[in-house]
């Protein structure tokens, strides 16, 4: 494994009621590119992208988002609504205000992808462009998404299980280092192999698999000991509750989105990973109806953790598009 690039030192900005840790690199007069992480990730998840984008002349901004890392966030079941999509997008708009930036290109992976697509709907005047990494634009569903997931996958599906406040965070926090080793693995199956697996093995009940002995886990470790240590320290400090609260707002976000026009007008780039079984490239089919100015690419032989699995391929696609569209 190659050594992980060093992260810039964080600065802290007041935004939307939180003190957000932000990692910046590149020229201040470069086109701003905001990198939004997913779950269970951090700004550190973009460690391979930050120096490459900065070297290409872009002003790179990677926050630890609400509930994560050095930013943290409010705790307690009564504060779950403070992690809804209006707060998550409001945090980023306030961060731009604090940094004196009018508009930025927003790039997001996993949950961060959902946030940046929603930025283009809820804070469109702040969005110059969008890059989705693995996560496609998903238009508003006709029914409550949690009820839909429950109907298809059952109670053990991880997002459905996450709705029970306090349970998942207790399970994952029992041994944070082990939990992170479980998640950060290279996929052992291709998308084609996944499709052929029995339905009961595809119910996304990851937390059942977490309870099995480590030697029985699928795939191979993705990160170095040093990288695992960074994630472990961060999640031991912040806990798991804040990040999981994002999932507890699926239904609330769905209700809040009623009446919001489902059209992304900003120039957009969609980068899929061929073997991501949670967010497969097939999910991008038909995106053009909602995202008219769209370019799509698929990185072969890559699972869910694209920034770490195929950093050079991801960097090349991002920088090429950014230079063509934003100079």
Tab-separated table of C-alpha atoms in Angstrom:
chain	number	residue	atom	x	y	z
A	1	UNK	CA	0.000	0.000	0.000
A	2	UNK	CA	1.231	3.491	-0.822
A	3	UNK	CA	1.670	5.892	2.073
A	4	UNK	CA	-1.317	8.162	2.623
A	5	UNK	CA	-0.715	11.836	1.756
A	6	UNK	CA	-0.621	14.196	4.728
A	7	UNK	CA	-3.754	16.217	5.377
A	8	UNK	CA	-3.653	20.017	5.703
A	9	UNK	CA	-4.177	21.371	9.210
A	10	UNK	CA	-7.860	22.112	9.853
A	11	UNK	CA	-9.346	25.530	10.319
A	12	UNK	CA	-12.669	26.015	12.123
A	13	UNK	CA	-15.588	28.050	10.822
A	14	UNK	CA	-18.865	28.916	12.504
A	15	UNK	CA	-21.775	27.804	10.342
A	16	UNK	CA	-25.419	27.077	11.015
A	17	UNK	CA	-24.924	26.608	14.755
A	18	UNK	CA	-21.884	24.295	14.580
A	19	UNK	CA	-18.104	24.785	14.608
A	20	UNK	CA	-17.038	23.003	11.415
A	21	UNK	CA	-13.534	21.607	10.865
A	22	UNK	CA	-12.412	22.422	7.315
A	23	UNK	CA	-9.297	21.226	5.500
A	24	UNK	CA	-8.137	23.528	2.689
A	25	UNK	CA	-5.446	23.311	0.005
A	26	UNK	CA	-4.608	24.953	-3.307
A	27	UNK	CA	-4.589	28.579	-4.462
A	28	UNK	CA	-7.152	30.895	-2.858
A	29	UNK	CA	-8.031	32.290	-6.290
A	30	UNK	CA	-8.635	28.829	-7.776
A	31	UNK	CA	-12.113	27.528	-8.593
A	32	UNK	CA	-13.466	26.262	-5.237
A	33	UNK	CA	-14.164	22.515	-5.094
A	34	UNK	CA	-15.915	21.248	-1.942
A	35	UNK	CA	-15.411	17.545	-1.152
A	36	UNK	CA	-18.232	15.980	0.898
A	37	UNK	CA	-17.659	12.615	2.560
A	38	UNK	CA	-20.132	9.834	3.293
A	39	UNK	CA	-20.592	7.277	6.077
A	40	UNK	CA	-18.538	6.182	7.930
A	41	UNK	CA	-16.065	8.644	6.487
A	42	UNK	CA	-14.314	11.936	7.197
A	43	UNK	CA	-12.687	14.773	5.289
A	44	UNK	CA	-9.680	12.416	5.532
A	45	UNK	CA	-11.442	10.131	3.045
A	46	UNK	CA	-10.392	12.635	0.352
A	47	UNK	CA	-6.682	12.521	1.324
A	48	UNK	CA	-5.686	11.249	-2.154
A	49	UNK	CA	-7.819	13.825	-3.990
A	50	UNK	CA	-6.914	16.967	-2.015
A	51	UNK	CA	-3.261	17.279	-3.145
A	52	UNK	CA	-4.046	16.267	-6.747
A	53	UNK	CA	-6.811	18.867	-7.125
A	54	UNK	CA	-4.704	21.528	-5.408
A	55	UNK	CA	-1.768	20.800	-7.735
A	56	UNK	CA	-4.157	21.197	-10.684
A	57	UNK	CA	-4.933	24.758	-9.531
A	58	UNK	CA	-8.225	24.287	-7.669
A	59	UNK	CA	-9.078	25.631	-4.224
A	60	UNK	CA	-9.946	22.412	-2.397
A	61	UNK	CA	-12.204	22.486	0.673
A	62	UNK	CA	-12.965	19.281	2.579
A	63	UNK	CA	-15.078	19.574	5.740
A	64	UNK	CA	-15.686	17.072	8.507
A	65	UNK	CA	-19.454	17.338	8.184
A	66	UNK	CA	-22.076	17.612	10.933
A	67	UNK	CA	-21.699	14.760	13.443
A	68	UNK	CA	-18.261	13.689	12.225
A	69	UNK	CA	-14.611	14.056	13.196
A	70	UNK	CA	-13.476	17.333	14.707
A	71	UNK	CA	-16.802	18.992	13.820
A	72	UNK	CA	-19.025	16.693	15.855
A	73	UNK	CA	-22.570	17.779	16.558
A	74	UNK	CA	-25.469	17.734	19.001
A	75	UNK	CA	-26.288	14.451	20.740
A	76	UNK	CA	-29.529	12.957	22.024
A	77	UNK	CA	-32.663	11.580	20.386
A	78	UNK	CA	-34.390	14.963	20.603
A	79	UNK	CA	-31.698	16.396	18.313
A	80	UNK	CA	-32.083	13.864	15.467
A	81	UNK	CA	-33.966	16.452	13.300
A	82	UNK	CA	-30.872	18.685	13.442
A	83	UNK	CA	-29.277	16.241	10.974
A	84	UNK	CA	-31.878	16.629	8.234
A	85	UNK	CA	-31.059	17.715	4.686
A	86	UNK	CA	-31.883	21.361	5.356
A	87	UNK	CA	-29.256	21.432	8.106
A	88	UNK	CA	-26.665	19.488	6.077
A	89	UNK	CA	-26.994	21.757	3.033
A	90	UNK	CA	-27.268	24.832	5.254
A	91	UNK	CA	-23.963	23.886	6.898
A	92	UNK	CA	-22.220	23.965	3.514
A	93	UNK	CA	-23.811	27.255	2.463
A	94	UNK	CA	-22.742	28.800	5.780
A	95	UNK	CA	-19.243	27.394	5.313
A	96	UNK	CA	-19.006	29.186	1.943
A	97	UNK	CA	-20.164	32.403	3.629
A	98	UNK	CA	-17.487	32.039	6.310
A	99	UNK	CA	-14.811	31.479	3.651
A	100	UNK	CA	-16.000	34.387	1.499
A	101	UNK	CA	-17.002	32.166	-1.424
A	102	UNK	CA	-20.029	32.807	-3.623
A	103	UNK	CA	-20.240	29.527	-5.564
A	104	UNK	CA	-18.367	26.217	-5.584
A	105	UNK	CA	-18.301	22.910	-7.363
A	106	UNK	CA	-19.635	20.329	-4.912
A	107	UNK	CA	-18.335	16.767	-5.055
A	108	UNK	CA	-19.798	14.037	-2.857
A	109	UNK	CA	-19.351	10.326	-2.221
A	110	UNK	CA	-21.906	7.998	-0.587
A	111	UNK	CA	-24.077	10.145	1.752
A	112	UNK	CA	-22.004	13.146	0.706
A	113	UNK	CA	-23.258	12.497	-2.815
A	114	UNK	CA	-26.864	12.768	-1.640
A	115	UNK	CA	-26.013	16.054	0.060
A	116	UNK	CA	-24.354	17.629	-2.995
A	117	UNK	CA	-27.219	16.648	-5.332
A	118	UNK	CA	-29.630	18.221	-2.837
A	119	UNK	CA	-27.401	21.325	-2.641
A	120	UNK	CA	-28.146	21.780	-6.339
A	121	UNK	CA	-31.883	21.853	-5.533
A	122	UNK	CA	-32.027	23.596	-2.140
A	123	UNK	CA	-29.028	25.961	-2.436
A	124	UNK	CA	-28.739	26.164	-6.211
A	125	UNK	CA	-27.410	29.722	-6.232
A	126	UNK	CA	-24.291	28.465	-4.384
A	127	UNK	CA	-23.605	25.556	-6.770
A	128	UNK	CA	-21.404	26.027	-9.846
A	129	UNK	CA	-21.249	22.302	-10.616
A	130	UNK	CA	-21.820	18.846	-9.112
A	131	UNK	CA	-19.696	15.701	-9.077
A	132	UNK	CA	-21.363	12.523	-7.835
A	133	UNK	CA	-18.926	9.780	-6.837
A	134	UNK	CA	-20.832	6.461	-6.750
A	135	UNK	CA	-24.008	8.249	-5.598
A	136	UNK	CA	-26.402	9.149	-8.423
A	137	UNK	CA	-29.095	11.806	-8.372
A	138	UNK	CA	-32.187	10.074	-7.001
A	139	UNK	CA	-35.443	11.957	-7.683
A	140	UNK	CA	-38.074	12.207	-4.956
A	141	UNK	CA	-39.780	8.857	-4.397
A	142	UNK	CA	-43.541	8.473	-4.489
A	143	UNK	CA	-43.579	6.949	-0.994
A	144	UNK	CA	-41.640	7.175	2.284
A	145	UNK	CA	-38.179	5.692	1.524
A	146	UNK	CA	-37.846	3.881	4.864
A	147	UNK	CA	-41.188	2.155	4.361
A	148	UNK	CA	-40.088	1.208	0.840
A	149	UNK	CA	-36.772	-0.239	2.105
A	150	UNK	CA	-38.534	-2.075	4.905
A	151	UNK	CA	-40.945	-3.639	2.398
A	152	UNK	CA	-38.163	-4.784	0.050
A	153	UNK	CA	-35.390	-5.780	2.459
A	154	UNK	CA	-36.950	-6.260	5.900
A	155	UNK	CA	-36.037	-5.023	9.378
A	156	UNK	CA	-32.407	-6.168	9.264
A	157	UNK	CA	-31.454	-4.016	6.274
A	158	UNK	CA	-28.912	-1.614	7.758
A	159	UNK	CA	-30.747	1.661	6.982
A	160	UNK	CA	-33.990	0.276	8.445
A	161	UNK	CA	-32.101	-0.996	11.509
A	162	UNK	CA	-30.478	2.431	11.934
A	163	UNK	CA	-33.915	3.971	12.603
A	164	UNK	CA	-33.848	2.484	16.139
A	165	UNK	CA	-32.087	5.215	18.115
A	166	UNK	CA	-29.090	4.105	20.166
A	167	UNK	CA	-28.863	0.507	18.962
A	168	UNK	CA	-26.510	0.723	15.974
A	169	UNK	CA	-24.171	3.204	17.647
A	170	UNK	CA	-23.878	0.902	20.669
A	171	UNK	CA	-23.142	-2.092	18.447
A	172	UNK	CA	-20.542	-0.253	16.332
A	173	UNK	CA	-18.992	1.543	19.292
A	174	UNK	CA	-18.419	-1.683	21.207
A	175	UNK	CA	-15.174	-2.031	19.223
A	176	UNK	CA	-14.789	0.945	16.899
A	177	UNK	CA	-11.511	-0.248	15.372
A	178	UNK	CA	-13.050	-3.616	14.495
A	179	UNK	CA	-16.177	-1.973	13.055
A	180	UNK	CA	-14.073	0.217	10.781
A	181	UNK	CA	-11.990	-2.768	9.643
A	182	UNK	CA	-15.284	-4.441	8.730
A	183	UNK	CA	-16.493	-1.555	6.563
A	184	UNK	CA	-13.239	-0.554	4.887
A	185	UNK	CA	-12.588	-3.613	2.764
A	186	UNK	CA	-12.117	-4.225	-0.940
A	187	UNK	CA	-15.163	-5.952	-2.362
A	188	UNK	CA	-14.797	-9.679	-2.955
A	189	UNK	CA	-17.599	-9.862	-5.530
A	190	UNK	CA	-18.153	-8.181	-8.873
A	191	UNK	CA	-21.495	-6.580	-9.689
A	192	UNK	CA	-22.317	-9.569	-11.916
A	193	UNK	CA	-21.573	-12.071	-9.134
A	194	UNK	CA	-23.668	-10.037	-6.690
A	195	UNK	CA	-26.660	-10.147	-9.039
A	196	UNK	CA	-26.520	-13.959	-9.107
A	197	UNK	CA	-26.437	-14.345	-5.322
A	198	UNK	CA	-29.554	-15.555	-3.456
A	199	UNK	CA	-31.911	-12.796	-2.289
A	200	UNK	CA	-31.401	-13.626	1.408
A	201	UNK	CA	-27.689	-12.833	0.985
A	202	UNK	CA	-28.485	-9.463	-0.593
A	203	UNK	CA	-30.685	-7.956	2.113
A	204	UNK	CA	-27.879	-5.542	3.121
A	205	UNK	CA	-27.972	-6.710	6.753
A	206	UNK	CA	-24.323	-5.781	7.222
A	207	UNK	CA	-24.591	-5.682	10.996
A	208	UNK	CA	-25.313	-9.417	11.099
A	209	UNK	CA	-22.085	-9.990	9.193
A	210	UNK	CA	-20.238	-7.698	11.625
A	211	UNK	CA	-20.943	-10.226	14.400
A	212	UNK	CA	-19.175	-13.061	12.545
A	213	UNK	CA	-15.476	-13.817	13.191
A	214	UNK	CA	-13.146	-11.438	11.373
A	215	UNK	CA	-11.500	-14.220	9.370
A	216	UNK	CA	-14.901	-14.977	7.796
A	217	UNK	CA	-15.463	-11.425	6.520
A	218	UNK	CA	-15.707	-10.960	2.766
A	219	UNK	CA	-13.030	-9.101	0.854
A	220	UNK	CA	-9.612	-7.880	1.944
A	221	UNK	CA	-8.541	-4.928	4.135
A	222	UNK	CA	-8.423	-1.712	2.121
A	223	UNK	CA	-6.381	0.592	4.329
A	224	UNK	CA	-2.973	0.660	6.009
A	225	UNK	CA	-2.651	0.401	9.788
A	226	UNK	CA	-1.909	4.153	9.847
A	227	UNK	CA	-5.108	4.952	7.936
A	228	UNK	CA	-7.268	2.681	10.100
A	229	UNK	CA	-5.786	4.417	13.155
A	230	UNK	CA	-6.864	7.865	11.877
A	231	UNK	CA	-10.464	6.715	11.383
A	232	UNK	CA	-10.515	4.866	14.705
A	233	UNK	CA	-9.296	7.865	16.680
A	234	UNK	CA	-11.871	10.117	15.002
A	235	UNK	CA	-14.849	7.803	15.563
A	236	UNK	CA	-13.833	7.011	19.127
A	237	UNK	CA	-13.779	10.760	19.759
A	238	UNK	CA	-17.025	11.710	17.978
A	239	UNK	CA	-18.967	8.484	18.488
A	240	UNK	CA	-21.239	6.973	15.836
A	241	UNK	CA	-24.492	8.736	16.698
A	242	UNK	CA	-24.123	11.885	14.585
A	243	UNK	CA	-23.379	10.067	11.350
A	244	UNK	CA	-26.161	7.549	11.863
A	245	UNK	CA	-28.578	10.415	12.517
A	246	UNK	CA	-28.273	11.318	8.826
A	247	UNK	CA	-30.005	7.998	8.082
A	248	UNK	CA	-32.696	8.719	10.683
A	249	UNK	CA	-33.831	11.672	8.582
A	250	UNK	CA	-34.676	9.770	5.386
A	251	UNK	CA	-38.426	10.066	6.049
A	252	UNK	CA	-38.176	13.661	7.274
A	253	UNK	CA	-36.111	14.631	4.212
A	254	UNK	CA	-38.713	13.004	1.978
A	255	UNK	CA	-41.460	15.077	3.579
A	256	UNK	CA	-39.372	18.259	3.351
A	257	UNK	CA	-38.776	17.660	-0.367
A	258	UNK	CA	-42.447	17.856	-1.267
A	259	UNK	CA	-42.892	20.527	-3.923
A	260	UNK	CA	-39.149	20.892	-4.662
A	261	UNK	CA	-38.536	20.768	-8.420
A	262	UNK	CA	-36.421	17.700	-9.188
A	263	UNK	CA	-34.095	19.264	-11.737
A	264	UNK	CA	-30.352	19.874	-11.478
A	265	UNK	CA	-29.409	22.812	-13.712
A	266	UNK	CA	-25.692	22.899	-12.842
A	267	UNK	CA	-23.111	21.114	-15.037
A	268	UNK	CA	-22.704	17.646	-13.549
A	269	UNK	CA	-20.297	14.720	-13.608
A	270	UNK	CA	-21.292	11.223	-12.479
A	271	UNK	CA	-18.483	8.772	-11.664
A	272	UNK	CA	-19.670	5.250	-10.843
A	273	UNK	CA	-17.708	2.242	-9.594
A	274	UNK	CA	-18.341	-0.951	-11.547
A	275	UNK	CA	-18.468	-3.229	-8.496
A	276	UNK	CA	-20.224	-1.054	-5.915
A	277	UNK	CA	-23.102	-3.331	-4.902
A	278	UNK	CA	-24.808	-0.663	-2.749
A	279	UNK	CA	-24.682	2.096	-5.390
A	280	UNK	CA	-24.291	0.218	-8.695
A	281	UNK	CA	-23.832	2.044	-12.008
A	282	UNK	CA	-27.289	0.824	-13.060
A	283	UNK	CA	-28.738	3.396	-10.636
A	284	UNK	CA	-27.523	6.184	-12.953
A	285	UNK	CA	-29.758	5.058	-15.815
A	286	UNK	CA	-32.263	7.799	-16.665
A	287	UNK	CA	-30.437	10.506	-14.676
A	288	UNK	CA	-30.336	12.701	-17.773
A	289	UNK	CA	-34.064	13.359	-17.390
A	290	UNK	CA	-33.338	15.218	-14.136
A	291	UNK	CA	-29.735	16.304	-14.813
A	292	UNK	CA	-29.657	17.570	-18.424
A	293	UNK	CA	-26.006	18.716	-18.445
A	294	UNK	CA	-24.512	15.361	-17.422
A	295	UNK	CA	-21.332	13.446	-18.228
A	296	UNK	CA	-21.003	9.855	-16.955
A	297	UNK	CA	-18.061	7.509	-16.395
A	298	UNK	CA	-17.581	4.095	-14.773
A	299	UNK	CA	-14.337	3.086	-13.058
A	300	UNK	CA	-13.791	-0.654	-13.670
A	301	UNK	CA	-12.810	-3.180	-10.978
A	302	UNK	CA	-13.714	-0.738	-8.207
A	303	UNK	CA	-15.974	-1.221	-5.197
A	304	UNK	CA	-17.644	1.289	-2.894
A	305	UNK	CA	-14.612	3.137	-1.497
A	306	UNK	CA	-13.583	4.771	-4.764
A	307	UNK	CA	-11.390	7.533	-3.301
A	308	UNK	CA	-9.122	4.934	-1.687
A	309	UNK	CA	-9.544	2.004	-4.102
A	310	UNK	CA	-8.882	3.845	-7.368
A	311	UNK	CA	-7.563	7.296	-6.403
A	312	UNK	CA	-5.578	7.947	-9.576
A	313	UNK	CA	-8.472	7.029	-11.866
A	314	UNK	CA	-10.882	9.171	-9.849
A	315	UNK	CA	-8.485	12.133	-9.760
A	316	UNK	CA	-7.943	11.960	-13.528
A	317	UNK	CA	-11.680	11.991	-14.291
A	318	UNK	CA	-12.403	14.811	-11.852
A	319	UNK	CA	-9.535	17.059	-12.950
A	320	UNK	CA	-10.195	16.508	-16.650
A	321	UNK	CA	-13.864	17.486	-16.288
A	322	UNK	CA	-13.152	20.412	-13.961
A	323	UNK	CA	-10.575	21.866	-16.364
A	324	UNK	CA	-12.880	21.469	-19.365
A	325	UNK	CA	-15.916	22.958	-17.630
A	326	UNK	CA	-14.352	25.516	-15.274
A	327	UNK	CA	-10.932	26.347	-16.740
